[in-house]
Amino acid sequence: MNDIVIIGAGIAGLVCAQQLSQAGYSVLVVEKSRGLGGRLATRRLHGTWADHGACYLKPKGELFTDFVELLRDRHILEIWTDEVYELQPNAAPRYVAPGGMSAIAKFLAQNLNILLNQRVTEVNLTPENTWRLTLESSNEELRAKALVIAIPAPQAAMLLTPLGGGVLGQEFLTNLSAVEFAPCISAIAGYPTSSHPLPNWKAFNFIDDAVLGWIGLDSSKRHQPQQPVFVLQSSANFAQLHLESSDLQPIGQQMLHHAAQTLELPWLGIPEWLQVHRWRYAFPHIVWHNQVLVAQAKLPLVCCGDWCGGNLAEGAMLSGLAASVEINNYLNQLILPDVNFLKVFT
């Protein structure tokens, strides 16, 4: 029996877990993937690594800015570039992790109890008035007094809809199913060292392009890059067209050829190696207007994430904080850490 089980180890889930754990609750985080961070994703390949999810952080609010400054003090983040080119330079500092963006999640996860590679396949309310979670790979069950669902809303809906409106409230299920995400296809491409002059930009944002949304010279984030590595992200429409393709390699090659033509860099279309990844739930484009979505159930169940209020990583962090407050109000009303949860790490 755990006080709280949190499904999802992205920013929202990890921040929520830190707050509740520091307050004194027994907290277990369950994550279906091998790694932490959700779209703070770093892939290791060909003797290097590349960020094929979130490309950088661009803080706006005070709390998230403080968080970025803390990570800079710990030498996890540094400024990558002040400009991302569109039709003209778009000036504002972008922060990256030279060790990969997943390093941010590893920092947030310290001292937490986390189960990786464990997919929750079923959630039920028991006669003993606890939540029961069934795990796919081990056929084990977890029990909890409260649940936090910190995964994309469509995945949460698939997991929770079988409980029905009688358990969770029909309004909750309706609001959850109304949230929509845009997909994205990411391509990581490596090139021979010093074979071509590199562009004078580190990142380029495409405006209303049919194929591409973004391209970045990912190897420029690393202190001693072994070879040039680019990461390309598709437009949502292009991703939707090819999302169910069984072989993504030709799709990634199509993205490279398009970039080569558009940017007048013909060698971009001839990589030394190429890996492609699909993000089914990349960017929330119809969001829930509050920082959390709360079920009308006998026991506390709260959803959080970047789709609660929007604004990607920054919104996810604020949503995770709000979820911890909501759960604490339901349970023992312990003293949570100061709203500036960064004090946990200082």
Coordinates of C-alpha atoms in Angstrom, one line a residue, residues 12 48 83 91 106 136 141 148 161 170 174 181 209 232 238 250 266 269 272 326 328 331 337 339:
A12 CA 4.7 17.1 -14.0
T48 CA 26.9 10.3 -29.1
E83 CA 18.6 33.2 -31.7
A91 CA 16.0 36.6 -30.0
K106 CA 17.2 12.7 -13.6
E136 CA 1.3 -5.3 -17.6
E141 CA -0.9 -5.1 -8.4
V148 CA -2.0 11.2 -9.9
T161 CA -12.7 5.5 -19.3
Q170 CA -19.1 12.0 -16.5
T174 CA -15.9 14.5 -21.0
F181 CA -2.6 16.5 -29.1
D209 CA 5.9 24.5 -43.9
L232 CA 14.5 17.6 -37.4
F238 CA 3.0 15.7 -42.0
P250 CA 11.8 6.6 -45.7
P266 CA 22.2 19.6 -50.5
G269 CA 20.0 14.8 -47.7
E272 CA 25.9 8.8 -42.6
E326 CA -4.8 19.1 -4.6
N328 CA -2.6 17.0 -0.1
L331 CA -5.4 13.4 2.3
P337 CA 7.5 22.3 0.9
V339 CA 5.8 26.6 -3.3

